[in-house]
């Protein structure tokens, strides 16, 4: 029998699923425990069947505070407890029962809106909830917003069932409720699925299909890009890096290293790296393999930078190692495995050596500029364009990655 | 062939996935009107099909156009099995039948399924080509406009108000047909929805015919209700006020919109109508000078000249207008002609038609200033009836063939059976009329009717406000007696509606009268109760507030007659207590008048609930209310005494606090100046219950608690203690909030444009342990108070704001369940300006009021009043007579009983029990002060000066909904037609849909959505006078099932913001609210 899910049931009954929310709420519970206000979520759908209490406005009321609590995955009773602690009862003279009823109403509304939020254009065209445009934008933006701590955990991971199973651990580790983790994970996955094989600019596609702000759409582009290329971001070495660092790199890579960078009419253009380009990168190997070329390169850089670099001697001593590191990273990018380790390699081969010699960021910038530019003066080297495409992006990334 | 209906199916969107294999749907559409069906092509594999169909054309009678809804069914094509229905859209094409309303219906409609709710949307275009039909015997009434609004609609001018129209149609409820056992619940519910849609159409058409017969062109204050009688059938009934309306022609002549709807009304006549012929008052246009009078029917005039006992016979005479269907028409017309000619002779004007109506009732609640001369008080009547199916073989046989739902006139099957729903209502209306008469009034305004049904017992209720309407508009010169007298007295004084309409020496009930605090010439009562909105020319001190009386009474479970008897025995006590509570709370608020009073008595299996809501105000013309004094029974007990004095202090404090809260600072007028016309201590507040003639018991309840000025509460037992406590537990709304159940809040006038209409529903389950009256009362009281508190909390972001038109409805769906439904609108107002006070404005409005008198001439409503009898009848005496005669003259009662029993012989199951409890809650009347509501002109000024906030982005197709007849800060430029929709929703997966709350929340949201979509498709951007007339919710948690029926109505309108008006000037807004779809559409 044919059957449609869209009309009725809730794929994820996030009202009153006491079992699921227990663990997730643990950190919150720890905070709340002294208050003693915590009970098991009453599970509105189950325990209160005999009672009914609803409020429906012609314009749908959206309470931003309650929305945040809902997004953060708190159960109704936890949300009520948190609201009580915010002092709202004193401000308004309301009773806890009123607060409970109000919270339930909002939760129900959000639950009904959630289905629409999965495809934001639907929220704009649906007729059931009359919501002013500014509020619609707020609903969408907040729904797709994510926690830094969470995104760092899943960035670059395959957005699969397996990862989803790990959400329990992530929730425990980050203190973000499981429900919230699920929402964030599902958002990533949903966006990924929709734009994965789409033609055109990744950011534009995301913006068009999810109606996100420019800022958030860019973040999602990074998440999709990382998930697709499965860049390793979880190694201990990389823990010092923020999502912003990675997103910055992703943006540069999307702009320069993907198919879209050369041809704007292909599928997956912003998601997959330009395979041809990666193959070509092998050609750069001669920069370090050819001893003359390497020496020449070094002398060009040293001549230009003498007196301009605080860490000149360290640079001079390390030049060959650094150059080998950078070029070898490029040469290795033909293998998927090495693509995934790109950031590990960059940190290992460049960031860490420099950091151990206490290079200031300004020196790194000066060095990298000179290092890239000097290649143009190497007569024997024919792959100038390739080098620029590679090093231009890499320079940006390295500068971003270079911090404590 | 008077009409061609054309329908085009354009596209669908957001359809549900019907084929799981492909995650897509092969959708097509069936378009059905009457018995004709068209189909579109199947649009394969899409959730957003683009059918772009041809124009489907239906050639139909206009009768069908009025009755039938357009049915659009969206289906999923299935090669191998039956096509699956996705959902349906019913479109009422009535709005296309008026010349000035919508010309096309075009837009996205939610596709609705009774099980799944809304499943995507469909874009439809509907047009109607009407041919003129000159057939005089036609059965259609195309062109008669219907308005739910209970005042003259904004962009119209009332040329003539003809009076009361009513009709009802009856059918068997598909839910209870035998076939229900074998068909699916969905089919059954769809059958029900379709049937009710059809019945509403027919009802509207029949009412329209009556209006045409009266030479009117519109029905204002149209109120249609369903009685789901269960086994015995389904009744759809409607009442309204027939009018001849003139459209105000020039939109450029918009006056600055006003906050007060009634004020706006008053301004309407300023616009000089370009066509003077429509002004009916001047004798210079003799043929147009039709002065329709609304009142005395043949039977009534007879009755008024003969004895009162005639009244009791009236239900039997067949004059109950409802029963006079098509067959009754000619007969009635004949009678009317006779009366007309009689009147013409009397009136001495050969060109005058005097239309006589049986019932001088008006469903309107707001009137042009000066129209209402005196208000007598609330009149109400209740009657307990037993419902039963008619086991008439002919009837059943024919019903068996009615799969097509051709409607049946119940009466036609029972033409020999006098006891019909019509007769029931006729009886009640007679009752009301006689009460009004007893109050010296010849008309009833703010009239409404309601029912409460539980199993086979039905309580019919009617209530209104007895009033004397301005005889200046009586053109036929038949004013006599008291009316004329009063006319002379009043006009110079210009003192208004508060003055008593009855004879001071022959008061229908004991009341405390004083000279009017305004004009000092006429007598006014101490307290005034009414069902209407506050007249705009009333002088009010301070602000108003919502006052509710809440009451539960346990009742033994019983069957049939025993049950009905038990209920009728309880009713008087409930009425009495509700009244006492209202009075106490009013005094506690320091106020002296109630407006918009609505008393609802709900019957359940084991209890009765009473809920009265009204808006309390302090009328400047009435005396300052005395306080409340508490008296103990055992004055010698010291501690008890102390307790009493403590309570007394608390009460006094509360009164003082309330006076401050509501800004009640009446000017001090010492008693000596006014003089106490009634020196001896009198019983102050008496509730006089006039028993109807058909009632078999005498009751004259004495509500007096009277000593001097104070209202005395005797605390003689714990019950009384509870009562006093409960008085004090009503918490005032948090600061910044006001509430009222009338259209506008007295004392607030500077509304801003932000409005939020909402519906809130609560159901509580009583544990069977605490079923005592006290516990019940407390539960019920808490339920209502908590509900209000929740509303205040939810709407706190709108502060300062006022909840207007707060409408509570109570139902008892099951043994231990109490359901309360509230619909209201929150409107923000400008606090700073609200603080300013008033003196100058009063003066200003005084001036205006005098100009208003001129306008009134354009409002020639005619009263050919009941009070025409050449002698001022002595209401008090009559009343006493009727009361005392109840035991003595049960002749009528007996007569009816005989009749029933004889019928019972014929049809054993048709047992009828009549208990007519009727009463007149009577508080004096007061005369109109000419001082106009102080605030109005100021509000106007404010509106002009105020920088209007940026209005919401109109491209998203916002549709406002409000129970009020106006939209603050905006001007209604066009009425597009009535919205009257009925939906049923059911589920068999209650838990999965979030329990009962989730289910009902979603359903109500869907109902709102469908109303908005229909309004938008008509080209409108708001619904005014919106009302949720029914919300019947049933659940069966054990089976994981629930069902809900909702009936809503309102007027679809186009409004323009004042700020836009200035810019647009005369430009008509297109206001096409179809949501624009910018690029975001996902097509696959």
PDB file of N, CA, C and O in Angstrom, chain B residues 358-379:
ATOM      1  N   UNK B 358     -42.672  39.262  12.334  1.00  0.00           N
ATOM      2  CA  UNK B 358     -43.153  38.684  13.582  1.00  0.00           C
ATOM      3  C   UNK B 358     -42.301  39.114  14.755  1.00  0.00           C
ATOM      4  O   UNK B 358     -42.793  39.382  15.826  1.00  0.00           O
ATOM      5  N   UNK B 359     -41.008  39.124  14.505  1.00  0.00           N
ATOM      6  CA  UNK B 359     -40.135  39.366  15.643  1.00  0.00           C
ATOM      7  C   UNK B 359     -39.322  40.629  15.436  1.00  0.00           C
ATOM      8  O   UNK B 359     -38.553  40.732  14.492  1.00  0.00           O
ATOM      9  N   UNK B 360     -39.502  41.569  16.336  1.00  0.00           N
ATOM     10  CA  UNK B 360     -38.779  42.838  16.208  1.00  0.00           C
ATOM     11  C   UNK B 360     -37.364  42.684  16.736  1.00  0.00           C
ATOM     12  O   UNK B 360     -36.945  43.375  17.654  1.00  0.00           O
ATOM     13  N   UNK B 361     -36.637  41.730  16.175  1.00  0.00           N
ATOM     14  CA  UNK B 361     -35.311  41.421  16.706  1.00  0.00           C
ATOM     15  C   UNK B 361     -34.224  41.926  15.771  1.00  0.00           C
ATOM     16  O   UNK B 361     -34.392  41.927  14.555  1.00  0.00           O
ATOM     17  N   UNK B 362     -33.105  42.297  16.348  1.00  0.00           N
ATOM     18  CA  UNK B 362     -31.954  42.719  15.558  1.00  0.00           C
ATOM     19  C   UNK B 362     -30.739  41.967  16.051  1.00  0.00           C
ATOM     20  O   UNK B 362     -30.458  41.964  17.249  1.00  0.00           O
ATOM     21  N   UNK B 363     -30.039  41.333  15.143  1.00  0.00           N
ATOM     22  CA  UNK B 363     -28.828  40.635  15.550  1.00  0.00           C
ATOM     23  C   UNK B 363     -27.660  41.596  15.647  1.00  0.00           C
ATOM     24  O   UNK B 363     -26.555  41.199  15.960  1.00  0.00           O
ATOM     25  N   UNK B 364     -27.918  42.846  15.340  1.00  0.00           N
ATOM     26  CA  UNK B 364     -26.846  43.838  15.408  1.00  0.00           C
ATOM     27  C   UNK B 364     -26.501  44.146  16.862  1.00  0.00           C
ATOM     28  O   UNK B 364     -27.349  44.070  17.741  1.00  0.00           O
ATOM     29  N   UNK B 365     -25.244  44.507  17.089  1.00  0.00           N
ATOM     30  CA  UNK B 365     -24.835  44.877  18.444  1.00  0.00           C
ATOM     31  C   UNK B 365     -24.346  46.313  18.516  1.00  0.00           C
ATOM     32  O   UNK B 365     -24.083  46.824  19.578  1.00  0.00           O
ATOM     33  N   UNK B 366     -24.175  46.931  17.369  1.00  0.00           N
ATOM     34  CA  UNK B 366     -23.739  48.331  17.367  1.00  0.00           C
ATOM     35  C   UNK B 366     -24.621  49.084  16.388  1.00  0.00           C
ATOM     36  O   UNK B 366     -24.986  48.548  15.333  1.00  0.00           O
ATOM     37  N   UNK B 367     -24.959  50.287  16.733  1.00  0.00           N
ATOM     38  CA  UNK B 367     -25.932  51.026  15.946  1.00  0.00           C
ATOM     39  C   UNK B 367     -25.452  52.445  15.709  1.00  0.00           C
ATOM     40  O   UNK B 367     -24.611  52.952  16.441  1.00  0.00           O
ATOM     41  N   UNK B 368     -26.035  53.067  14.721  1.00  0.00           N
ATOM     42  CA  UNK B 368     -25.714  54.478  14.524  1.00  0.00           C
ATOM     43  C   UNK B 368     -26.166  55.240  15.761  1.00  0.00           C
ATOM     44  O   UNK B 368     -27.141  54.861  16.400  1.00  0.00           O
ATOM     45  N   UNK B 369     -25.477  56.311  16.092  1.00  0.00           N
ATOM     46  CA  UNK B 369     -25.820  57.020  17.319  1.00  0.00           C
ATOM     47  C   UNK B 369     -27.242  57.564  17.238  1.00  0.00           C
ATOM     48  O   UNK B 369     -27.702  57.969  16.189  1.00  0.00           O
ATOM     49  N   UNK B 370     -27.902  57.522  18.337  1.00  0.00           N
ATOM     50  CA  UNK B 370     -29.244  58.048  18.370  1.00  0.00           C
ATOM     51  C   UNK B 370     -30.301  57.026  17.994  1.00  0.00           C
ATOM     52  O   UNK B 370     -31.481  57.214  18.253  1.00  0.00           O
ATOM     53  N   UNK B 371     -29.880  55.967  17.388  1.00  0.00           N
ATOM     54  CA  UNK B 371     -30.806  54.939  16.937  1.00  0.00           C
ATOM     55  C   UNK B 371     -31.434  54.241  18.133  1.00  0.00           C
ATOM     56  O   UNK B 371     -32.610  53.925  18.167  1.00  0.00           O
ATOM     57  N   UNK B 372     -30.580  54.009  19.107  1.00  0.00           N
ATOM     58  CA  UNK B 372     -31.018  53.318  20.298  1.00  0.00           C
ATOM     59  C   UNK B 372     -31.494  54.380  21.288  1.00  0.00           C
ATOM     60  O   UNK B 372     -30.726  55.214  21.724  1.00  0.00           O
ATOM     61  N   UNK B 373     -32.763  54.338  21.620  1.00  0.00           N
ATOM     62  CA  UNK B 373     -33.231  55.375  22.538  1.00  0.00           C
ATOM     63  C   UNK B 373     -33.100  54.960  23.996  1.00  0.00           C
ATOM     64  O   UNK B 373     -32.551  55.665  24.814  1.00  0.00           O
ATOM     65  N   UNK B 374     -33.669  53.801  24.299  1.00  0.00           N
ATOM     66  CA  UNK B 374     -33.588  53.337  25.675  1.00  0.00           C
ATOM     67  C   UNK B 374     -33.233  51.870  25.671  1.00  0.00           C
ATOM     68  O   UNK B 374     -33.638  51.143  24.775  1.00  0.00           O
ATOM     69  N   UNK B 375     -32.555  51.481  26.685  1.00  0.00           N
ATOM     70  CA  UNK B 375     -32.252  50.067  26.842  1.00  0.00           C
ATOM     71  C   UNK B 375     -32.938  49.593  28.101  1.00  0.00           C
ATOM     72  O   UNK B 375     -32.764  50.166  29.178  1.00  0.00           O
ATOM     73  N   UNK B 376     -33.721  48.561  27.963  1.00  0.00           N
ATOM     74  CA  UNK B 376     -34.475  48.070  29.108  1.00  0.00           C
ATOM     75  C   UNK B 376     -33.674  47.122  29.960  1.00  0.00           C
ATOM     76  O   UNK B 376     -33.726  47.147  31.178  1.00  0.00           O
ATOM     77  N   UNK B 377     -32.923  46.270  29.314  1.00  0.00           N
ATOM     78  CA  UNK B 377     -32.163  45.279  30.052  1.00  0.00           C
ATOM     79  C   UNK B 377     -32.106  43.997  29.252  1.00  0.00           C
ATOM     80  O   UNK B 377     -32.651  43.911  28.143  1.00  0.00           O
ATOM     81  N   UNK B 378     -31.433  43.012  29.805  1.00  0.00           N
ATOM     82  CA  UNK B 378     -31.265  41.752  29.090  1.00  0.00           C
ATOM     83  C   UNK B 378     -32.538  40.926  29.180  1.00  0.00           C
ATOM     84  O   UNK B 378     -33.140  40.821  30.239  1.00  0.00           O
ATOM     85  N   UNK B 379     -32.933  40.391  28.076  1.00  0.00           N
ATOM     86  CA  UNK B 379     -34.026  39.423  28.090  1.00  0.00           C
ATOM     87  C   UNK B 379     -33.473  38.100  27.580  1.00  0.00           C
ATOM     88  O   UNK B 379     -32.699  38.059  26.628  1.00  0.00           O
TER      89      UNK B 379
END
